[in-house]
Amino acid sequence: MTDLTSLTIAEARAGLASKSFTATELTDAHLAAMEAARLLNAYILETPDRAREMAKAADARIAKGEGGPLAGIPLGIKDLFATRDIRTTACSKILGDFKPPYESTITSQLWRDGAVLLGKLNNDEFAMGSSNETSCFGPVVNPWRREGSNTHLVPGGSSGGSASAVAASLCMGATATDTGGSIRQPAAFTATVGIKPTYGRCSRWGIVAFASSLDQAGPIARTVRDSAILMRSMAGHDPKDTTSVDIAVPDYEASIGKSVKGMRIGIPKEYRLDGMPAEIEKLWKDGADWLKAAGAELVEVSLPHTKYALPAYYIVAPAEASSNLARYDGVRYGLREGGRNIIDMYESTRAAGFGAEVRRRVMIGTYVLSAGYYDAYYLRAQKVRTLIKKDFEDCFAKGVNAILTPATPSAAFGVGEKGGADPVEMYLNDIFTVTVNMAGLPGIAVPSGMDAQGLPLGLQLIGRPFDEETLFSLGEVIEQAAGRFTPSKWW
Ligand code: GLN
């Protein structure tokens, strides 16, 4: 029998329906793979008992012909999603052993549709990072290595556990979140597919908040089709999230294989950075050629405020984070340190519970929101955000259906290699992705090629609001042309 962990979700769905194997066998194969891959540190909590129970229930439902769209599909869940009675920490010490008495809307929709929980996945602390090195559980290792090298590389972040687990076949798909690039950048670093849906498409209820006006959840999977399958279960209106939008969820899978003939694809000239590696240039050109060969029309477009996106993001995101993280006070959740009085207790709890990057963000955020600086920083960043959004609107108004860009400015780098002396070096990873969050648009990262060292690179497609379908159609064209990339097992 073929290794069950190497199947795509679509293939597993067919195999389960034709009774070639059971959900229990599929889950057991993944639990064994997880055990053999602990070195990657992708999972911070394995839930084998829960997984087997859920697989058994899925088998019973499949036998009765009542299996849902994800019946028996084993998934990993980013530790930012609240899972009822199962430890949820956002990979921060401050949450301690917090076991939520509730389930996030997204995960409850996945279980409703029959999916199986394998465990909780590592991420940057409170999703702040681009390399999964800020987690209190330690860094995640990328299953990809440079040719002829044993150096451990980062899987990207903040959804590094999700990307690494999907790439190493330790789950069939995973949930992830993206505030500035945390779905798309790790997907690009691991040759997986990641889509950040339009802001409001998926409910944020029950997801640990980082920057609420930017946060959006989405799937990471091994193929474009699989990400479309997962999106259908994850998306939907939720009265518990007031920013969730009440529009019907399309059958995303139906967009796979749809013709892209006549579509206008924008190539934004501001994304051509000085000193951009030739490999990234080539990748971008290849992507454009593939779309052209499929009948799309390529047009140069301008997004003039692009260069302000990253600086504005690093005002807006920390500002919102400093306010969201005020709730971790030693009273309501997890960790509590002693103190002479209540203020002292707050201070010692927050000092002990938050890691260095989180403390930096809280300080920046508090500063830009403070009375004397609010207008100079926060308000200005909000205005810049409006201009960034308008750039995209102008572009779409000219009949552009989607925009093609590189997903990241480089391939994966080594653990400990970046950001040590200067945090901005790490922040620059998101140069191509943050604009999309600032504008609330959907964006997909699709594996598209390899660099000279044998590491995967990805392209990004940015869509019109609530037009994820076009991204799936175009993404699949790229996937068909580029092929799929799988790391060879060394762990
Ligand atoms: N790397 C960005 C940051 O650190 C984005 C993270 C994210 O999308 N969650 O803020």
Short mmCIF file of C-alpha atoms and ligand atoms in Angstrom, two decimals:
data_model
loop_
_atom_site.label_atom_id
_atom_site.label_comp_id
_atom_site.label_asym_id
_atom_site.label_seq_id
_atom_site.Cartn_x
_atom_site.Cartn_y
_atom_site.Cartn_z
CA MET A 1 0.00 0.00 0.00
CA THR A 2 1.23 3.52 -0.74
CA ASP A 3 2.25 5.60 2.24
CA LEU A 4 -1.05 7.08 3.35
CA THR A 5 0.62 10.27 4.57
CA SER A 6 1.75 11.16 1.05
CA LEU A 7 -1.80 11.41 -0.29
CA THR A 8 -3.46 14.73 -0.96
CA ILE A 9 -6.75 15.50 0.78
CA ALA A 10 -8.57 14.94 -2.52
CA GLU A 11 -6.90 11.54 -2.93
CA ALA A 12 -7.59 10.54 0.67
CA ARG A 13 -11.22 11.57 0.31
CA ALA A 14 -11.53 9.26 -2.72
CA GLY A 15 -9.71 6.41 -0.95
CA LEU A 16 -11.97 6.69 2.10
CA ALA A 17 -15.08 6.76 -0.08
CA SER A 18 -14.00 3.67 -2.01
CA LYS A 19 -13.07 1.91 1.27
CA SER A 20 -9.44 1.42 0.16
CA PHE A 21 -8.48 2.31 3.76
CA THR A 22 -10.19 3.59 6.87
CA ALA A 23 -9.98 6.93 8.63
CA THR A 24 -8.42 5.08 11.55
CA GLU A 25 -5.64 3.74 9.32
CA LEU A 26 -5.11 7.19 7.84
CA THR A 27 -4.89 8.77 11.30
CA ASP A 28 -2.57 6.05 12.64
CA ALA A 29 -0.21 6.58 9.69
CA HIS A 30 -0.02 10.28 10.55
CA LEU A 31 0.46 9.68 14.27
CA ALA A 32 3.39 7.39 13.45
CA ALA A 33 4.89 10.01 11.11
CA MET A 34 4.55 12.66 13.82
CA GLU A 35 6.34 10.47 16.33
CA ALA A 36 9.21 9.94 13.91
CA ALA A 37 9.51 13.68 13.18
CA ARG A 38 9.67 15.19 16.66
CA LEU A 39 13.02 16.72 15.75
CA LEU A 40 11.18 19.19 13.50
CA ASN A 41 9.30 20.52 16.57
CA ALA A 42 6.25 21.23 14.41
CA TYR A 43 3.77 19.91 16.97
CA ILE A 44 3.82 21.29 20.48
CA LEU A 45 1.00 19.01 21.58
CA GLU A 46 0.00 15.69 20.05
CA THR A 47 -3.54 14.49 20.73
CA PRO A 48 -3.45 10.80 19.66
CA ASP A 49 -6.39 9.70 21.83
CA ARG A 50 -8.62 12.46 20.55
CA ALA A 51 -7.44 11.74 17.00
CA ARG A 52 -8.30 8.04 17.20
CA GLU A 53 -11.69 8.79 18.73
CA MET A 54 -12.50 11.27 15.97
CA ALA A 55 -11.24 8.88 13.26
CA LYS A 56 -13.43 6.11 14.66
CA ALA A 57 -16.44 8.41 14.61
CA ALA A 58 -15.60 9.40 11.02
CA ASP A 59 -15.39 5.73 10.00
CA ALA A 60 -18.82 5.10 11.51
CA ARG A 61 -20.27 8.08 9.64
CA ILE A 62 -18.63 7.07 6.37
CA ALA A 63 -20.02 3.52 6.75
CA LYS A 64 -23.51 4.98 7.08
CA GLY A 65 -22.92 7.20 4.05
CA GLU A 66 -23.06 10.29 6.25
CA GLY A 67 -19.44 11.44 6.13
CA GLY A 68 -19.04 15.22 5.79
CA PRO A 69 -16.77 16.97 3.25
CA LEU A 70 -13.68 16.38 5.42
CA ALA A 71 -14.68 13.02 6.92
CA GLY A 72 -11.62 11.30 8.33
CA ILE A 73 -9.09 13.90 7.10
CA PRO A 74 -6.36 14.39 9.75
CA LEU A 75 -5.39 18.01 10.34
CA GLY A 76 -2.99 19.99 12.51
CA ILE A 77 -4.20 23.14 14.26
CA LYS A 78 -2.07 26.22 14.85
CA ASP A 79 -1.86 26.87 18.58
CA LEU A 80 -3.53 30.25 18.10
CA PHE A 81 -6.91 28.53 17.66
CA ALA A 82 -8.81 27.79 20.85
CA THR A 83 -9.56 24.10 21.14
CA ARG A 84 -11.99 23.13 23.87
CA ASP A 85 -10.35 21.44 26.86
CA ILE A 86 -7.11 21.15 24.87
CA ARG A 87 -4.15 23.34 25.84
CA THR A 88 -4.00 26.52 23.76
CA THR A 89 -1.06 28.83 24.39
CA ALA A 90 -0.28 30.94 21.28
CA CYS A 91 3.19 29.58 22.11
CA SER A 92 3.54 32.11 24.92
CA LYS A 93 4.51 31.34 28.48
CA ILE A 94 1.91 33.82 29.64
CA LEU A 95 -0.92 31.46 28.70
CA GLY A 96 0.64 28.66 30.73
CA ASP A 97 -1.56 25.57 30.57
CA PHE A 98 -4.66 27.45 29.47
CA LYS A 99 -7.38 25.04 28.38
CA PRO A 100 -10.17 27.04 26.75
CA PRO A 101 -13.72 26.11 27.75
CA TYR A 102 -14.74 26.90 24.15
CA GLU A 103 -13.83 25.98 20.57
CA SER A 104 -12.93 28.50 17.85
CA THR A 105 -15.53 28.87 15.12
CA ILE A 106 -13.13 27.71 12.42
CA THR A 107 -12.07 24.53 14.19
CA SER A 108 -15.65 23.74 15.14
CA GLN A 109 -16.56 23.99 11.43
CA LEU A 110 -13.72 21.59 10.57
CA TRP A 111 -14.95 19.05 13.15
CA ARG A 112 -18.54 19.56 11.96
CA ASP A 113 -17.33 18.49 8.51
CA GLY A 114 -15.63 15.37 9.88
CA ALA A 115 -11.94 16.35 10.14
CA VAL A 116 -9.65 14.72 12.72
CA LEU A 117 -7.47 16.68 15.17
CA LEU A 118 -3.88 15.35 15.28
CA GLY A 119 -2.51 18.01 17.60
CA LYS A 120 -1.55 21.67 18.08
CA LEU A 121 1.11 23.25 15.93
CA ASN A 122 3.99 25.51 16.87
CA ASN A 123 4.01 29.19 15.89
CA ASP A 124 5.79 32.42 16.71
CA GLU A 125 4.69 33.76 20.11
CA PHE A 126 1.31 35.46 19.56
CA ALA A 127 2.06 35.07 15.81
CA MET A 128 4.72 37.78 15.98
CA GLY A 129 7.56 36.74 13.73
CA SER A 130 8.63 35.46 10.33
CA SER A 131 10.72 32.45 11.28
CA ASN A 132 8.95 30.63 14.12
CA GLU A 133 11.90 31.42 16.38
CA THR A 134 9.96 33.49 18.94
CA SER A 135 7.89 30.52 20.17
CA CYS A 136 8.31 29.62 23.86
CA PHE A 137 8.51 26.00 22.65
CA GLY A 138 11.61 26.71 20.56
CA PRO A 139 12.08 27.00 16.81
CA VAL A 140 10.48 24.79 14.18
CA VAL A 141 12.78 23.12 11.66
CA ASN A 142 12.01 23.27 7.95
CA PRO A 143 11.94 19.81 6.31
CA TRP A 144 13.84 21.42 3.41
CA ARG A 145 17.65 21.70 3.59
CA ARG A 146 20.15 23.35 1.29
CA GLU A 147 21.73 20.87 -1.08
CA GLY A 148 24.71 19.19 0.58
CA SER A 149 24.14 20.95 3.90
CA ASN A 150 22.86 19.80 7.28
CA THR A 151 22.07 23.31 8.52
CA HIS A 152 18.61 23.56 10.04
CA LEU A 153 16.53 26.14 8.21
CA VAL A 154 13.50 28.02 9.50
CA PRO A 155 10.10 27.19 7.96
CA GLY A 156 9.09 30.86 8.03
CA GLY A 157 6.52 32.25 10.40
CA SER A 158 4.44 32.79 12.19
CA SER A 159 2.64 29.63 11.00
CA GLY A 160 5.92 27.69 10.88
CA GLY A 161 4.56 24.58 12.59
CA SER A 162 1.66 24.46 10.12
CA ALA A 163 3.93 24.80 7.08
CA SER A 164 6.55 22.37 8.32
CA ALA A 165 3.97 19.74 9.31
CA VAL A 166 2.17 19.95 5.96
CA ALA A 167 5.43 19.85 3.97
CA ALA A 168 6.78 16.88 5.98
CA SER A 169 3.44 15.01 5.65
CA LEU A 170 2.71 15.13 9.38
CA CYS A 171 -0.88 16.15 8.59
CA MET A 172 -2.90 16.53 5.40
CA GLY A 173 -3.55 20.21 5.95
CA ALA A 174 -3.36 22.77 8.71
CA THR A 175 -4.99 25.91 9.95
CA ALA A 176 -2.89 29.06 9.96
CA THR A 177 -3.32 32.80 10.47
CA ASP A 178 -1.94 35.76 8.56
CA THR A 179 -1.60 39.29 9.95
CA GLY A 180 1.25 40.43 7.71
CA GLY A 181 2.25 37.32 5.79
CA SER A 182 2.16 34.44 8.25
CA ILE A 183 0.33 32.04 5.95
CA ARG A 184 1.96 32.97 2.64
CA GLN A 185 5.60 33.38 3.73
CA PRO A 186 5.90 29.98 5.50
CA ALA A 187 4.03 28.36 2.59
CA ALA A 188 6.64 29.81 0.21
CA PHE A 189 9.51 28.59 2.44
CA THR A 190 8.22 25.01 2.49
CA ALA A 191 6.72 24.48 -1.00
CA THR A 192 3.20 24.36 0.37
CA VAL A 193 0.12 26.32 -0.70
CA GLY A 194 -1.24 28.96 1.67
CA ILE A 195 -4.15 31.32 1.19
CA LYS A 196 -5.01 34.36 3.27
CA PRO A 197 -8.67 34.97 2.56
CA THR A 198 -10.31 38.40 2.30
CA TYR A 199 -10.65 40.10 5.69
CA GLY A 200 -14.06 39.02 7.00
CA ARG A 201 -14.26 35.77 5.03
CA CYS A 202 -13.36 33.52 8.00
CA SER A 203 -14.44 34.05 11.57
CA ARG A 204 -11.79 35.28 13.99
CA TRP A 205 -13.83 34.11 16.98
CA GLY A 206 -11.78 31.90 19.27
CA ILE A 207 -8.47 32.79 17.64
CA VAL A 208 -5.95 34.49 19.91
CA ALA A 209 -5.93 38.11 18.70
CA PHE A 210 -2.75 39.78 17.49
CA ALA A 211 -3.81 42.81 15.39
CA SER A 212 -7.55 42.48 14.95
CA SER A 213 -7.97 44.69 11.87
CA LEU A 214 -5.36 42.62 9.99
CA ASP A 215 -5.72 39.08 11.39
CA GLN A 216 -7.29 36.53 9.08
CA ALA A 217 -7.19 32.74 9.20
CA GLY A 218 -6.76 30.39 6.28
CA PRO A 219 -5.43 26.96 5.35
CA ILE A 220 -2.00 25.61 4.43
CA ALA A 221 -2.10 22.47 2.29
CA ARG A 222 0.01 20.60 -0.24
CA THR A 223 -2.01 21.49 -3.34
CA VAL A 224 -4.20 24.32 -4.55
CA ARG A 225 -7.17 21.94 -4.70
CA ASP A 226 -6.62 20.85 -1.09
CA SER A 227 -6.50 24.45 0.07
CA ALA A 228 -9.79 25.08 -1.77
CA ILE A 229 -11.34 22.05 -0.04
CA LEU A 230 -10.25 23.32 3.39
CA MET A 231 -11.34 26.89 2.66
CA ARG A 232 -14.91 25.81 2.06
CA SER A 233 -15.13 24.40 5.57
CA MET A 234 -13.24 27.27 7.22
CA ALA A 235 -15.10 30.19 5.59
CA GLY A 236 -18.52 31.46 6.53
CA HIS A 237 -20.47 34.07 8.40
CA ASP A 238 -20.30 34.05 12.17
CA PRO A 239 -22.48 36.36 14.25
CA LYS A 240 -19.87 36.06 17.03
CA ASP A 241 -17.33 38.00 14.90
CA THR A 242 -18.78 41.37 13.96
CA THR A 243 -16.22 41.75 11.14
CA SER A 244 -17.30 38.47 9.57
CA VAL A 245 -19.18 39.06 6.35
CA ASP A 246 -22.53 37.48 5.55
CA ILE A 247 -22.08 36.31 1.99
CA ALA A 248 -22.51 32.77 0.72
CA VAL A 249 -19.47 30.47 0.71
CA PRO A 250 -18.86 29.28 -2.84
CA ASP A 251 -17.75 25.79 -3.77
CA TYR A 252 -14.10 26.82 -4.06
CA GLU A 253 -13.08 23.49 -5.50
CA ALA A 254 -15.21 24.20 -8.58
CA SER A 255 -12.73 26.96 -9.54
CA ILE A 256 -9.94 24.44 -10.00
CA GLY A 257 -9.42 23.88 -13.69
CA LYS A 258 -11.60 26.84 -14.74
CA SER A 259 -10.22 28.72 -17.72
CA VAL A 260 -8.25 31.88 -16.98
CA LYS A 261 -8.44 32.99 -20.61
CA GLY A 262 -8.82 36.72 -20.99
CA MET A 263 -8.06 37.49 -17.35
CA ARG A 264 -5.95 40.59 -16.80
CA ILE A 265 -3.03 39.99 -14.48
CA GLY A 266 -1.24 43.00 -13.02
CA ILE A 267 2.52 43.07 -12.53
CA PRO A 268 3.21 45.87 -10.04
CA LYS A 269 6.39 47.71 -10.92
CA GLU A 270 6.99 48.80 -7.31
CA TYR A 271 7.57 45.17 -6.31
CA ARG A 272 10.72 45.07 -8.41
CA LEU A 273 13.17 45.84 -5.63
CA ASP A 274 16.73 47.06 -6.01
CA GLY A 275 19.08 44.18 -5.53
CA MET A 276 16.35 41.58 -5.91
CA PRO A 277 18.00 38.17 -6.44
CA ALA A 278 18.03 37.09 -10.10
CA GLU A 279 16.32 33.85 -9.09
CA ILE A 280 13.31 35.71 -7.77
CA GLU A 281 13.18 37.84 -10.94
CA LYS A 282 13.23 34.67 -13.02
CA LEU A 283 10.55 33.01 -10.93
CA TRP A 284 8.30 36.02 -11.37
CA LYS A 285 8.88 36.01 -15.13
CA ASP A 286 8.18 32.25 -15.31
CA GLY A 287 4.91 32.76 -13.45
CA ALA A 288 3.88 35.52 -15.85
CA ASP A 289 4.77 33.31 -18.84
CA TRP A 290 2.73 30.39 -17.48
CA LEU A 291 -0.33 32.57 -16.97
CA LYS A 292 0.13 34.05 -20.43
CA ALA A 293 0.35 30.58 -21.95
CA ALA A 294 -2.96 29.78 -20.24
CA GLY A 295 -4.57 32.73 -22.02
CA ALA A 296 -4.25 35.51 -19.45
CA GLU A 297 -3.15 38.99 -20.40
CA LEU A 298 -0.24 40.52 -18.45
CA VAL A 299 -0.33 44.24 -17.74
CA GLU A 300 2.08 46.44 -15.85
CA VAL A 301 0.37 48.20 -12.95
CA SER A 302 1.44 50.71 -10.34
CA LEU A 303 0.86 50.50 -6.59
CA PRO A 304 2.64 53.73 -5.69
CA HIS A 305 2.32 53.53 -1.89
CA THR A 306 3.91 50.09 -1.62
CA LYS A 307 7.09 51.37 0.02
CA TYR A 308 5.11 52.75 2.97
CA ALA A 309 3.31 49.48 3.68
CA LEU A 310 5.89 47.84 5.92
CA PRO A 311 6.59 50.92 8.09
CA ALA A 312 2.86 51.59 8.42
CA TYR A 313 2.22 47.93 9.29
CA TYR A 314 4.81 48.15 12.08
CA ILE A 315 2.79 50.96 13.62
CA VAL A 316 -0.72 49.58 13.14
CA ALA A 317 0.05 45.97 14.12
CA PRO A 318 1.94 46.75 17.36
CA ALA A 319 -0.66 49.39 18.31
CA GLU A 320 -3.44 46.83 18.08
CA ALA A 321 -1.30 44.15 19.69
CA SER A 322 -0.49 46.33 22.70
CA SER A 323 -4.18 46.82 23.25
CA ASN A 324 -5.14 43.16 22.63
CA LEU A 325 -2.40 41.86 24.90
CA ALA A 326 -3.50 44.05 27.82
CA ARG A 327 -5.81 41.21 28.83
CA TYR A 328 -2.87 39.01 29.91
CA ASP A 329 -2.63 40.37 33.40
CA GLY A 330 -2.07 37.34 35.59
CA VAL A 331 -5.72 37.32 36.64
CA ARG A 332 -7.69 35.93 33.75
CA TYR A 333 -5.44 33.39 32.05
CA GLY A 334 -2.50 31.09 32.62
CA LEU A 335 0.60 32.44 34.28
CA ARG A 336 0.55 34.49 37.49
CA GLU A 337 3.64 35.70 39.30
CA GLY A 338 3.60 36.98 42.87
CA GLY A 339 3.83 40.69 43.76
CA ARG A 340 3.65 43.13 46.64
CA ASN A 341 0.44 44.62 45.26
CA ILE A 342 -1.69 44.23 42.16
CA ILE A 343 0.43 46.52 39.95
CA ASP A 344 3.55 44.68 40.98
CA MET A 345 1.83 41.35 40.20
CA TYR A 346 0.81 42.61 36.71
CA GLU A 347 4.34 43.76 36.03
CA SER A 348 6.11 40.64 37.16
CA THR A 349 3.61 38.38 35.36
CA ARG A 350 3.97 40.25 32.07
CA ALA A 351 7.75 40.46 32.38
CA ALA A 352 8.02 36.72 32.99
CA GLY A 353 5.31 35.68 30.55
CA PHE A 354 6.11 37.65 27.38
CA GLY A 355 9.16 36.94 25.24
CA ALA A 356 11.48 39.66 23.90
CA GLU A 357 9.71 40.22 20.56
CA VAL A 358 6.29 40.47 22.19
CA ARG A 359 7.61 42.95 24.76
CA ARG A 360 9.11 45.01 21.91
CA ARG A 361 5.76 45.13 20.10
CA VAL A 362 3.86 46.08 23.27
CA MET A 363 6.31 48.94 23.86
CA ILE A 364 6.18 50.19 20.27
CA GLY A 365 2.40 49.93 20.26
CA THR A 366 1.99 51.78 23.54
CA TYR A 367 4.35 54.48 22.32
CA VAL A 368 2.59 55.13 19.00
CA LEU A 369 -0.78 55.29 20.75
CA SER A 370 0.38 57.58 23.55
CA ALA A 371 -1.11 61.06 23.77
CA GLY A 372 1.83 62.96 22.34
CA TYR A 373 2.56 60.59 19.45
CA TYR A 374 -0.85 59.33 18.38
CA ASP A 375 -1.27 61.86 15.56
CA ALA A 376 2.31 61.63 14.36
CA TYR A 377 2.39 57.84 14.16
CA TYR A 378 -0.86 55.94 14.55
CA LEU A 379 -3.14 58.36 12.75
CA ARG A 380 -0.64 58.84 9.95
CA ALA A 381 -0.22 55.10 9.52
CA GLN A 382 -3.99 54.76 9.23
CA LYS A 383 -4.00 57.37 6.46
CA VAL A 384 -1.22 55.54 4.65
CA ARG A 385 -3.26 52.37 5.00
CA THR A 386 -6.17 54.04 3.22
CA LEU A 387 -3.85 55.06 0.37
CA ILE A 388 -2.48 51.52 0.04
CA LYS A 389 -6.01 50.18 -0.19
CA LYS A 390 -6.85 52.81 -2.80
CA ASP A 391 -3.84 51.79 -4.93
CA PHE A 392 -5.35 48.31 -5.23
CA GLU A 393 -8.86 49.64 -5.84
CA ASP A 394 -7.58 51.83 -8.69
CA CYS A 395 -5.84 48.85 -10.18
CA PHE A 396 -8.91 46.60 -9.97
CA ALA A 397 -11.08 49.41 -11.36
CA LYS A 398 -8.98 49.23 -14.52
CA GLY A 399 -10.15 45.67 -15.08
CA VAL A 400 -7.27 43.83 -13.43
CA ASN A 401 -8.50 40.46 -12.10
CA ALA A 402 -5.47 39.60 -9.97
CA ILE A 403 -1.91 40.73 -9.29
CA LEU A 404 1.17 38.51 -9.53
CA THR A 405 4.20 39.09 -7.27
CA PRO A 406 6.93 37.04 -5.63
CA ALA A 407 5.79 35.73 -2.22
CA THR A 408 9.07 36.44 -0.42
CA PRO A 409 12.32 38.27 -1.18
CA SER A 410 14.40 35.12 -0.49
CA ALA A 411 14.22 31.40 0.20
CA ALA A 412 14.30 29.97 3.74
CA PHE A 413 17.27 30.98 5.90
CA GLY A 414 19.09 29.25 8.73
CA VAL A 415 17.90 29.09 12.33
CA GLY A 416 19.53 32.01 14.17
CA GLU A 417 20.73 33.60 10.94
CA LYS A 418 18.49 36.68 10.78
CA GLY A 419 17.19 39.45 13.00
CA GLY A 420 19.57 38.90 15.91
CA ALA A 421 21.15 42.35 15.83
CA ASP A 422 18.44 44.19 13.92
CA PRO A 423 14.78 43.15 14.10
CA VAL A 424 14.05 45.04 10.86
CA GLU A 425 16.06 42.41 8.98
CA MET A 426 13.37 39.91 10.02
CA TYR A 427 10.50 42.32 9.33
CA LEU A 428 11.68 42.72 5.72
CA ASN A 429 10.57 39.15 5.00
CA ASP A 430 7.02 40.43 4.71
CA ILE A 431 7.74 43.16 2.20
CA PHE A 432 5.53 41.54 -0.49
CA THR A 433 2.79 40.26 1.81
CA VAL A 434 1.87 43.04 4.29
CA THR A 435 0.28 45.28 1.65
CA VAL A 436 -2.41 42.63 1.20
CA ASN A 437 -3.31 42.65 4.92
CA MET A 438 -3.31 46.44 5.01
CA ALA A 439 -5.83 46.40 2.13
CA GLY A 440 -7.85 43.44 3.49
CA LEU A 441 -7.48 41.53 0.22
CA PRO A 442 -7.11 37.79 -0.45
CA GLY A 443 -3.65 36.47 -1.35
CA ILE A 444 -2.40 32.98 -2.18
CA ALA A 445 1.18 31.67 -2.21
CA VAL A 446 1.90 28.82 -4.60
CA PRO A 447 5.17 26.87 -4.89
CA SER A 448 6.74 27.87 -8.19
CA GLY A 449 10.36 26.85 -8.38
CA MET A 450 13.67 26.22 -6.64
CA ASP A 451 16.67 28.41 -5.98
CA ALA A 452 20.25 27.41 -6.80
CA GLN A 453 20.61 25.76 -3.39
CA GLY A 454 17.62 23.50 -3.95
CA LEU A 455 15.23 25.47 -1.76
CA PRO A 456 11.63 26.18 -2.72
CA LEU A 457 10.37 29.60 -3.79
CA GLY A 458 6.79 30.77 -4.14
CA LEU A 459 4.72 33.25 -6.09
CA GLN A 460 1.87 35.29 -4.69
CA LEU A 461 -1.42 36.12 -6.39
CA ILE A 462 -3.47 38.96 -4.92
CA GLY A 463 -7.19 39.07 -5.67
CA ARG A 464 -10.19 41.34 -5.55
CA PRO A 465 -12.17 41.32 -2.31
CA PHE A 466 -14.04 38.02 -1.85
CA ASP A 467 -12.72 36.67 -5.13
CA GLU A 468 -10.70 33.78 -3.72
CA GLU A 469 -12.08 31.69 -6.59
CA THR A 470 -9.97 33.50 -9.18
CA LEU A 471 -6.90 32.90 -6.99
CA PHE A 472 -7.61 29.17 -6.91
CA SER A 473 -8.02 29.06 -10.72
CA LEU A 474 -4.82 31.02 -11.37
CA GLY A 475 -2.95 29.23 -8.58
CA GLU A 476 -3.70 25.90 -10.13
CA VAL A 477 -2.35 27.07 -13.50
CA ILE A 478 0.94 27.89 -11.77
CA GLU A 479 0.94 24.60 -9.89
CA GLN A 480 0.36 22.64 -13.10
CA ALA A 481 3.21 24.44 -14.84
CA ALA A 482 5.69 24.42 -11.95
CA GLY A 483 4.94 20.93 -10.67
CA ARG A 484 4.90 19.88 -7.03
CA PHE A 485 7.93 19.92 -4.73
CA THR A 486 8.45 17.46 -1.90
CA PRO A 487 11.39 17.45 0.53
CA SER A 488 13.32 14.21 0.77
CA LYS A 489 13.07 12.68 4.21
CA TRP A 490 16.13 13.04 6.46
CA TRP A 491 14.54 13.45 9.91
N1 GLN B 1 5.99 38.74 10.34
C1 GLN B 1 4.91 39.65 10.62
C2 GLN B 1 4.99 40.09 12.06
O1 GLN B 1 5.86 39.68 12.74
C3 GLN B 1 3.58 39.03 10.32
C4 GLN B 1 3.17 37.99 11.28
C5 GLN B 1 1.81 37.44 10.99
O2 GLN B 1 1.33 37.52 9.86
N2 GLN B 1 1.19 36.90 12.01
O3 GLN B 1 4.20 40.86 12.52
#
